[in-house]
Each structure stands twice: as C-alpha cells, then as structure tokens.
C-alpha cells in the first residue's frame, strides 16, 4: 500500500519535475473518492483529479493503495513530556502532582539533550501521520534563568523538526509568574524572561533569526492567565500581532477560582478584556467554562484545541466541545503531554468522551472530526490540510487491511473510528516522503532512539 518508488522528491528545488500519483481511495473535498490522480511539483499539488487515469501526459504514476488522507495537524505539544509516559500513570494523584514530576524532567534538559529527545519524539509524531506540529515551548533558559546564547533551546526544537521532516510552529511562550501575584520559583526560572517586554524582544530576535524559511512559523503563547499578569497581557497580544497566539485556558477549576479571587472575572473574560481572543488565537483545553465563556470564545471566532487523551490521562474533565463549535469556535486537536501519540485516537476521543458525559451517540460526523484534525491554519499554515491544487503536498497513507481497519469501509470512518498510528504506512510533507519505504532510512530505529533519549533526562 505504501509508495515503493518515485521519480524524485518533489519540492526538492525550484522547477522540480512533477511527480504523478494515483490514490486508489482518498478523502478529497469532503468525500472519499476512487482513483484520484494528483501531481506534485515544488512541494505543492499541481493537479488533483478524482477518477483520473493512471499516468499523466505520458509520465508513469506511482499507485498508492490504502486510504489516503491529508496530513494531520497536532496543534498542542510539549515534546519533553513524552519522557513521563508510563511513569506519571503509576499510583494516585492529580494534575498538580503530575506537574511536579514534569518539572523534575524539565530541570534536567540542556540544548543537546533536548535536541536528542525532541528528535526522537517528533519522529514518533510524524510517523503517526502529523505533518505540522504546534510546540508550546517555555523552556527558554538555563536552570538559573540566565539565557543561552543564540536561542539554543529554541533551535534544538527547530533542528529536530527539520531532521524528521516535520513542519513546526514554535509557540514561544511568555511565562512570568508561578500564580496570581507570585514570582516564578524553582525550575520555572527557566521559563521567565523577567518581563513581558523582555520576552517580546527575545521573541522578535528569534523571528529574525529564523526568517526566510517556509517550514517554521514562530508564533507566541500566553502560558496561562496565572503565569502572565493581567497588566502584561496586552504586551503579549501586541507582540503576537499577525501570528498565531495560543494560551492554556481553564484546564483546571482551581485556575478559574484563583482568577475570580484575584480579578473578579473568569480567565476567558480576562483574555477578552486584554484583546487576546479572535481567529488567530487558540485556547487550549477550555475544559471548565461558563455559558458566557462559551459565547465569548465562539462569538470571537477563537480556535479551541482539545487534547482528549491528555485530558483523560490527567483527570482534567471533558470540555464542551460541541457547544463551542455550535457557538462559532473552530476546533483543533493536540497530543499535549504525549501520553498517547495518535491523531486518529484524538479524533474519535472527541466523540467518545462526549458520549460518556451525555450518554448519547453521534455528536460529530467523521468529516467534522477529520476537519478538526487538519486545522493547520491555527498554526500559521493555512495552505495545508487538504488535497487541492495549490495546497501544500501532504499525504498520509493508511493501511486498510490491518486487523484494526479490515472490513471497515475504507472511507473517512475507517480513518476516524478504526485506524491507529500503527496503520500509517507513509507520510509526505511538502512533497517529500518522510515516512515509509520511499523515505530516507532513519539512522536509528525509533524505539531505540526514544529509549536512549528518555533515559538520559530522567531524574
């Protein structure tokens, strides 16, 4: 089912000859279609023709069996959290006890170990079918808070993404406080620039450092309303103008209670008053919302990123996803802590978790869930996530004959309600195969790379 040969990696340079593919089954224009002829040149689709003949204008085409869908967007990631899988699940606890274990790993990272860990983790992510990653990044400095030269921690992530062929939106995070009115403490010193203005200046220098590439977007993030004082929120919003802006929002009831005590409003209202909401903003989690919060997010067209596998792993709760979408919010999905790296599981979990809370089925169609899984626009790549002429040439080939997918219809329901990351046969990003038989061979098996990198950073 995976491609076995291609004339050359399309997109390798200006003027690259078009490579033709016939997709035996593909999700195109909101429907599953047979024998879709696509041509790729310079990293983009130059032809998308359902029912097309094999071969284009005398050129042989590579036939892709299986089910082909657009590349997935993982809108919320903390790469180093992957080191916690299988460990923080032991025993009892809460989000807050989990956070202490997370900080212990964060304290041990340096640019070299973070690059090795991120390269392995991002390799796992792209192998699951993700072509754009939103990395919510706040480990900026040395453990004592002094800066590394030349954005070393940020570049460790960028170089890791480029090594595995993954597009990256680096959401450079402002993090100034350990809580409402409290200074940073302990490992949080790594996260703080001291002031919102200093953060904005460092981020601007990073944007200039990385300018010119089309595979990396430098966005911005407000860690949370508890980590960025109210008076500093407008500075972050202004610095992010025109770029993606993400924020953790109302993941825990304790955050809401503390915000009400400090400011007399909910976190959502606080962000609205600071001008932080809107189509370029993504609120992550948005689990514990009032009806007025839902209206604010939906009415402003703010995006909302749900992370179902992390939210259930941490016991966060189930957010009002359907109500948010109905109010006008645009939904996306993320793997957050990487307790699970599987975009197909995130999609179906959005439906299945809502079934548990409502005791009803059918909140989302498979097409709606695929749309949530392919929201690259919220990461600054509006030209990705669909098979159409002019879009970035991203493809994911799913095995339709595995024990999980066999007999499931070979359509969008197979992708959303049956497939797993283990069913991904091949992944193309910007016209280049980065996973599968036609991709370059990895220097080290992924499992071995993950094991070595994680062992290095464990306390």
CSV table of C-alpha atoms in Angstrom, one decimal, residues 131-425:
chain,number,residue,atom,x,y,z
A,131,UNK,CA,2.7,17.0,9.1
A,132,UNK,CA,2.5,20.2,11.2
A,133,UNK,CA,3.3,20.5,14.9
A,134,UNK,CA,2.4,23.3,17.3
A,135,UNK,CA,5.1,23.2,20.0
A,136,UNK,CA,4.1,25.2,23.1
A,137,UNK,CA,7.6,26.0,24.2
A,138,UNK,CA,8.6,27.6,27.5
A,139,UNK,CA,12.0,26.1,28.5
A,140,UNK,CA,14.0,29.1,27.2
A,141,UNK,CA,16.9,29.5,29.6
A,142,UNK,CA,19.4,27.8,31.9
A,143,UNK,CA,18.2,26.3,35.2
A,144,UNK,CA,19.2,29.5,37.0
A,145,UNK,CA,17.3,31.7,34.5
A,146,UNK,CA,20.3,33.1,32.6
A,147,UNK,CA,19.9,33.0,28.8
A,148,UNK,CA,21.6,30.5,26.5
A,149,UNK,CA,23.4,32.1,23.6
A,150,UNK,CA,21.7,32.2,20.2
A,151,UNK,CA,18.3,30.8,21.2
A,152,UNK,CA,19.9,27.4,21.9
A,153,UNK,CA,16.8,25.7,23.3
A,154,UNK,CA,14.5,27.0,20.6
A,155,UNK,CA,16.9,26.0,17.8
A,156,UNK,CA,17.2,22.5,19.4
A,157,UNK,CA,13.5,22.1,18.6
A,158,UNK,CA,13.7,23.6,15.1
A,159,UNK,CA,16.6,21.4,14.1
A,160,UNK,CA,14.8,18.3,15.5
A,161,UNK,CA,11.8,19.1,13.4
A,162,UNK,CA,13.8,19.6,10.2
A,163,UNK,CA,15.7,16.4,10.9
A,164,UNK,CA,12.5,14.3,10.8
A,165,UNK,CA,10.8,16.4,8.0
A,166,UNK,CA,8.1,17.9,10.2
A,167,UNK,CA,6.8,21.5,9.8
A,168,UNK,CA,7.0,23.3,13.1
A,169,UNK,CA,5.1,26.2,14.7
A,170,UNK,CA,7.2,27.2,17.6
A,171,UNK,CA,4.8,28.9,20.1
A,172,UNK,CA,7.3,30.9,22.1
A,173,UNK,CA,5.7,31.2,25.5
A,174,UNK,CA,5.6,34.2,27.9
A,175,UNK,CA,5.8,32.8,31.5
A,176,UNK,CA,6.4,35.3,34.3
A,177,UNK,CA,4.6,34.1,37.4
A,178,UNK,CA,4.0,30.9,39.4
A,179,UNK,CA,0.5,32.1,40.2
A,180,UNK,CA,-1.6,35.2,40.5
A,181,UNK,CA,0.8,37.8,42.1
A,182,UNK,CA,3.5,35.2,42.8
A,183,UNK,CA,7.0,35.2,41.4
A,184,UNK,CA,8.5,32.2,39.5
A,185,UNK,CA,10.2,29.7,41.6
A,186,UNK,CA,12.4,26.6,41.2
A,187,UNK,CA,12.5,25.3,37.6
A,188,UNK,CA,10.1,28.0,36.5
A,189,UNK,CA,13.1,30.4,36.4
A,190,UNK,CA,14.0,28.6,33.1
A,191,UNK,CA,10.7,29.9,31.6
A,192,UNK,CA,10.8,33.6,32.6
A,193,UNK,CA,12.3,36.5,30.7
A,194,UNK,CA,11.7,38.7,33.7
A,195,UNK,CA,9.1,41.0,32.0
A,196,UNK,CA,6.7,40.8,29.1
A,197,UNK,CA,8.8,43.4,27.2
A,198,UNK,CA,12.0,41.3,27.6
A,199,UNK,CA,10.0,38.3,26.3
A,200,UNK,CA,8.8,40.3,23.3
A,201,UNK,CA,12.3,41.4,22.5
A,202,UNK,CA,13.8,37.9,22.7
A,203,UNK,CA,11.0,36.5,20.6
A,204,UNK,CA,11.5,39.3,18.0
A,205,UNK,CA,15.1,38.3,17.8
A,206,UNK,CA,14.1,34.7,17.3
A,207,UNK,CA,11.8,35.6,14.5
A,208,UNK,CA,14.6,37.5,12.8
A,209,UNK,CA,17.0,34.5,13.4
A,210,UNK,CA,14.6,32.1,11.7
A,211,UNK,CA,13.3,34.3,9.0
A,212,UNK,CA,13.2,33.2,5.4
A,213,UNK,CA,12.2,29.5,5.8
A,214,UNK,CA,8.7,28.2,4.9
A,215,UNK,CA,8.9,25.2,7.2
A,216,UNK,CA,8.9,27.1,10.5
A,217,UNK,CA,6.5,29.6,12.0
A,218,UNK,CA,7.4,31.5,15.2
A,219,UNK,CA,4.1,32.0,17.0
A,220,UNK,CA,3.5,33.2,20.5
A,221,UNK,CA,1.8,31.9,23.6
A,222,UNK,CA,0.5,33.1,26.9
A,223,UNK,CA,1.2,30.2,29.2
A,224,UNK,CA,-1.9,30.9,31.2
A,225,UNK,CA,-3.6,33.8,32.9
A,226,UNK,CA,-2.0,32.7,36.2
A,227,UNK,CA,1.5,32.8,34.6
A,228,UNK,CA,1.2,36.2,32.8
A,229,UNK,CA,-0.1,39.1,35.0
A,230,UNK,CA,-3.1,41.0,33.8
A,231,UNK,CA,-1.2,44.2,33.1
A,232,UNK,CA,1.2,42.3,30.8
A,233,UNK,CA,-1.4,40.5,28.6
A,234,UNK,CA,-1.7,43.4,26.1
A,235,UNK,CA,2.1,43.5,25.6
A,236,UNK,CA,2.0,39.8,24.6
A,237,UNK,CA,-1.0,40.3,22.4
A,238,UNK,CA,0.6,43.3,20.6
A,239,UNK,CA,3.9,41.3,20.1
A,240,UNK,CA,2.0,38.4,18.5
A,241,UNK,CA,0.1,40.6,16.1
A,242,UNK,CA,-0.4,38.7,12.8
A,243,UNK,CA,1.0,35.5,14.2
A,244,UNK,CA,-0.6,32.5,15.9
A,245,UNK,CA,-1.3,33.1,19.6
A,246,UNK,CA,-2.0,30.2,21.9
A,247,UNK,CA,-3.0,30.0,25.6
A,248,UNK,CA,-3.8,27.3,28.2
A,249,UNK,CA,-7.3,28.2,29.3
A,250,UNK,CA,-9.4,26.8,32.2
A,251,UNK,CA,-7.8,23.4,32.3
A,252,UNK,CA,-8.5,23.2,36.0
A,253,UNK,CA,-11.3,24.5,38.2
A,254,UNK,CA,-8.6,25.8,40.6
A,255,UNK,CA,-7.4,28.2,37.9
A,256,UNK,CA,-10.8,29.6,37.5
A,257,UNK,CA,-11.3,30.0,41.2
A,258,UNK,CA,-7.9,31.8,41.6
A,259,UNK,CA,-8.7,34.1,38.7
A,260,UNK,CA,-12.1,35.0,40.2
A,261,UNK,CA,-10.5,35.7,43.5
A,262,UNK,CA,-7.7,37.9,42.0
A,263,UNK,CA,-9.7,39.7,39.3
A,264,UNK,CA,-13.4,39.1,39.8
A,265,UNK,CA,-13.7,37.6,36.3
A,266,UNK,CA,-13.2,34.2,34.6
A,267,UNK,CA,-9.9,33.6,32.7
A,268,UNK,CA,-11.8,33.8,29.4
A,269,UNK,CA,-13.2,37.2,30.2
A,270,UNK,CA,-9.7,38.4,31.4
A,271,UNK,CA,-8.3,37.4,27.9
A,272,UNK,CA,-11.2,39.0,26.1
A,273,UNK,CA,-10.7,42.3,28.0
A,274,UNK,CA,-7.0,42.2,27.0
A,275,UNK,CA,-7.9,41.8,23.3
A,276,UNK,CA,-6.5,38.3,23.2
A,277,UNK,CA,-9.4,36.5,21.6
A,278,UNK,CA,-10.0,36.1,17.9
A,279,UNK,CA,-9.4,33.8,14.9
A,280,UNK,CA,-5.6,33.9,15.3
A,281,UNK,CA,-5.9,32.8,18.9
A,282,UNK,CA,-6.2,29.2,20.0
A,283,UNK,CA,-7.4,28.4,23.5
A,284,UNK,CA,-6.0,25.1,24.7
A,285,UNK,CA,-8.2,22.8,26.7
A,286,UNK,CA,-11.1,25.2,27.6
A,287,UNK,CA,-12.5,22.5,29.8
A,288,UNK,CA,-14.2,24.3,32.6
A,289,UNK,CA,-16.2,27.1,31.0
A,290,UNK,CA,-19.3,29.1,31.9
A,291,UNK,CA,-22.0,29.7,29.3
A,292,UNK,CA,-20.7,33.3,29.0
A,293,UNK,CA,-17.2,31.9,28.3
A,294,UNK,CA,-18.5,29.7,25.5
A,295,UNK,CA,-20.2,32.7,23.9
A,296,UNK,CA,-17.1,34.8,24.2
A,297,UNK,CA,-14.9,32.2,22.5
A,298,UNK,CA,-17.5,31.3,19.8
A,299,UNK,CA,-18.5,34.8,19.1
A,300,UNK,CA,-15.0,36.0,18.6
A,301,UNK,CA,-14.1,33.1,16.3
A,302,UNK,CA,-11.4,31.9,18.6
A,303,UNK,CA,-10.0,28.5,17.9
A,304,UNK,CA,-10.1,25.8,20.7
A,305,UNK,CA,-7.6,23.0,20.8
A,306,UNK,CA,-8.9,19.9,22.6
A,307,UNK,CA,-6.4,17.3,23.8
A,308,UNK,CA,-8.6,14.4,24.8
A,309,UNK,CA,-6.0,11.7,25.6
A,310,UNK,CA,-4.1,14.1,27.9
A,311,UNK,CA,-7.3,15.5,29.4
A,312,UNK,CA,-8.4,12.0,30.4
A,313,UNK,CA,-4.9,10.9,31.5
A,314,UNK,CA,-4.7,13.9,33.9
A,315,UNK,CA,-8.3,13.6,35.0
A,316,UNK,CA,-9.0,17.2,33.8
A,317,UNK,CA,-12.5,16.5,32.6
A,318,UNK,CA,-14.4,16.8,29.3
A,319,UNK,CA,-14.8,20.2,27.8
A,320,UNK,CA,-18.0,21.5,26.0
A,321,UNK,CA,-16.6,20.9,22.5
A,322,UNK,CA,-20.0,20.6,20.7
A,323,UNK,CA,-21.3,23.7,22.3
A,324,UNK,CA,-18.1,25.6,21.5
A,325,UNK,CA,-18.3,24.6,17.8
A,326,UNK,CA,-22.0,25.5,17.6
A,327,UNK,CA,-21.2,28.9,19.1
A,328,UNK,CA,-18.6,29.6,16.4
A,329,UNK,CA,-15.3,28.3,17.7
A,330,UNK,CA,-13.0,26.4,15.3
A,331,UNK,CA,-11.8,23.2,16.8
A,332,UNK,CA,-8.4,21.6,16.5
A,333,UNK,CA,-6.6,18.7,18.3
A,334,UNK,CA,-3.3,18.1,20.1
A,335,UNK,CA,-1.5,15.4,21.9
A,336,UNK,CA,-0.2,17.8,24.6
A,337,UNK,CA,1.7,15.5,27.1
A,338,UNK,CA,2.1,12.6,24.6
A,339,UNK,CA,0.6,10.1,27.0
A,340,UNK,CA,-0.7,8.9,23.6
A,341,UNK,CA,0.7,9.9,20.2
A,342,UNK,CA,-2.1,9.1,17.8
A,343,UNK,CA,-4.1,11.7,16.0
A,344,UNK,CA,-6.8,9.2,15.0
A,345,UNK,CA,-7.4,8.4,18.7
A,346,UNK,CA,-7.6,12.1,19.5
A,347,UNK,CA,-10.3,12.5,16.8
A,348,UNK,CA,-12.5,9.6,18.0
A,349,UNK,CA,-11.9,10.5,21.6
A,350,UNK,CA,-13.6,13.9,21.0
A,351,UNK,CA,-16.8,11.9,20.1
A,352,UNK,CA,-16.4,9.1,22.5
A,353,UNK,CA,-15.7,11.3,25.6
A,354,UNK,CA,-18.8,13.4,24.8
A,355,UNK,CA,-20.8,10.2,24.6
A,356,UNK,CA,-19.8,9.4,28.2
A,357,UNK,CA,-20.8,12.7,29.6
A,358,UNK,CA,-24.1,13.0,27.6
A,359,UNK,CA,-25.0,9.3,27.3
A,360,UNK,CA,-25.8,9.9,23.6
A,361,UNK,CA,-24.1,9.0,20.4
A,362,UNK,CA,-23.4,10.9,17.2
A,363,UNK,CA,-22.2,14.3,18.3
A,364,UNK,CA,-19.7,14.6,15.4
A,365,UNK,CA,-19.6,13.2,11.9
A,366,UNK,CA,-16.3,11.6,10.7
A,367,UNK,CA,-15.9,14.5,8.3
A,368,UNK,CA,-16.1,17.0,11.1
A,369,UNK,CA,-13.6,15.2,13.1
A,370,UNK,CA,-11.2,15.0,10.2
A,371,UNK,CA,-11.6,18.7,9.8
A,372,UNK,CA,-10.6,19.2,13.4
A,373,UNK,CA,-7.6,17.0,12.9
A,374,UNK,CA,-6.4,19.0,9.8
A,375,UNK,CA,-6.6,22.6,11.1
A,376,UNK,CA,-3.2,23.8,10.1
A,377,UNK,CA,-4.5,27.4,9.8
A,378,UNK,CA,-4.4,27.9,13.5
A,379,UNK,CA,-0.7,27.1,13.3
A,380,UNK,CA,0.0,29.6,10.6
A,381,UNK,CA,-0.1,27.2,7.7
A,382,UNK,CA,-3.5,28.0,6.1
A,383,UNK,CA,-2.3,26.4,2.8
A,384,UNK,CA,-2.1,22.8,4.3
A,385,UNK,CA,-4.6,20.2,5.3
A,386,UNK,CA,-6.5,19.5,2.1
A,387,UNK,CA,-5.9,17.8,-1.2
A,388,UNK,CA,-6.4,20.6,-3.7
A,389,UNK,CA,-4.5,22.4,-6.4
A,390,UNK,CA,-2.1,24.9,-4.8
A,391,UNK,CA,-2.1,23.4,-1.3
A,392,UNK,CA,1.0,22.0,0.3
A,393,UNK,CA,1.5,18.5,-0.8
A,394,UNK,CA,0.9,16.5,2.3
A,395,UNK,CA,-0.3,12.9,2.2
A,396,UNK,CA,-0.9,10.2,4.8
A,397,UNK,CA,-1.4,6.6,3.5
A,398,UNK,CA,-3.4,4.4,5.9
A,399,UNK,CA,-3.4,0.6,5.8
A,400,UNK,CA,-6.9,-0.6,5.2
A,401,UNK,CA,-6.1,-4.3,5.6
A,402,UNK,CA,-4.8,-4.4,9.2
A,403,UNK,CA,-6.6,-6.2,12.0
A,404,UNK,CA,-7.9,-2.8,13.1
A,405,UNK,CA,-9.1,-1.5,9.7
A,406,UNK,CA,-10.1,-4.5,7.6
A,407,UNK,CA,-13.7,-4.6,6.7
A,408,UNK,CA,-14.5,-1.1,8.0
A,409,UNK,CA,-15.4,0.5,4.7
A,410,UNK,CA,-12.2,2.1,3.5
A,411,UNK,CA,-13.5,5.6,4.0
A,412,UNK,CA,-13.5,8.5,6.4
A,413,UNK,CA,-15.0,6.3,9.1
A,414,UNK,CA,-12.0,3.9,8.8
A,415,UNK,CA,-9.6,6.8,9.5
A,416,UNK,CA,-11.6,8.2,12.4
A,417,UNK,CA,-13.1,5.2,14.1
A,418,UNK,CA,-10.8,2.3,13.3
A,419,UNK,CA,-7.3,3.3,12.4
A,420,UNK,CA,-4.4,4.0,14.7
A,421,UNK,CA,-0.9,5.4,14.4
A,422,UNK,CA,0.2,1.8,13.7
A,423,UNK,CA,-1.8,1.9,10.4
A,424,UNK,CA,0.2,4.8,8.9
A,425,UNK,CA,2.2,3.3,6.0
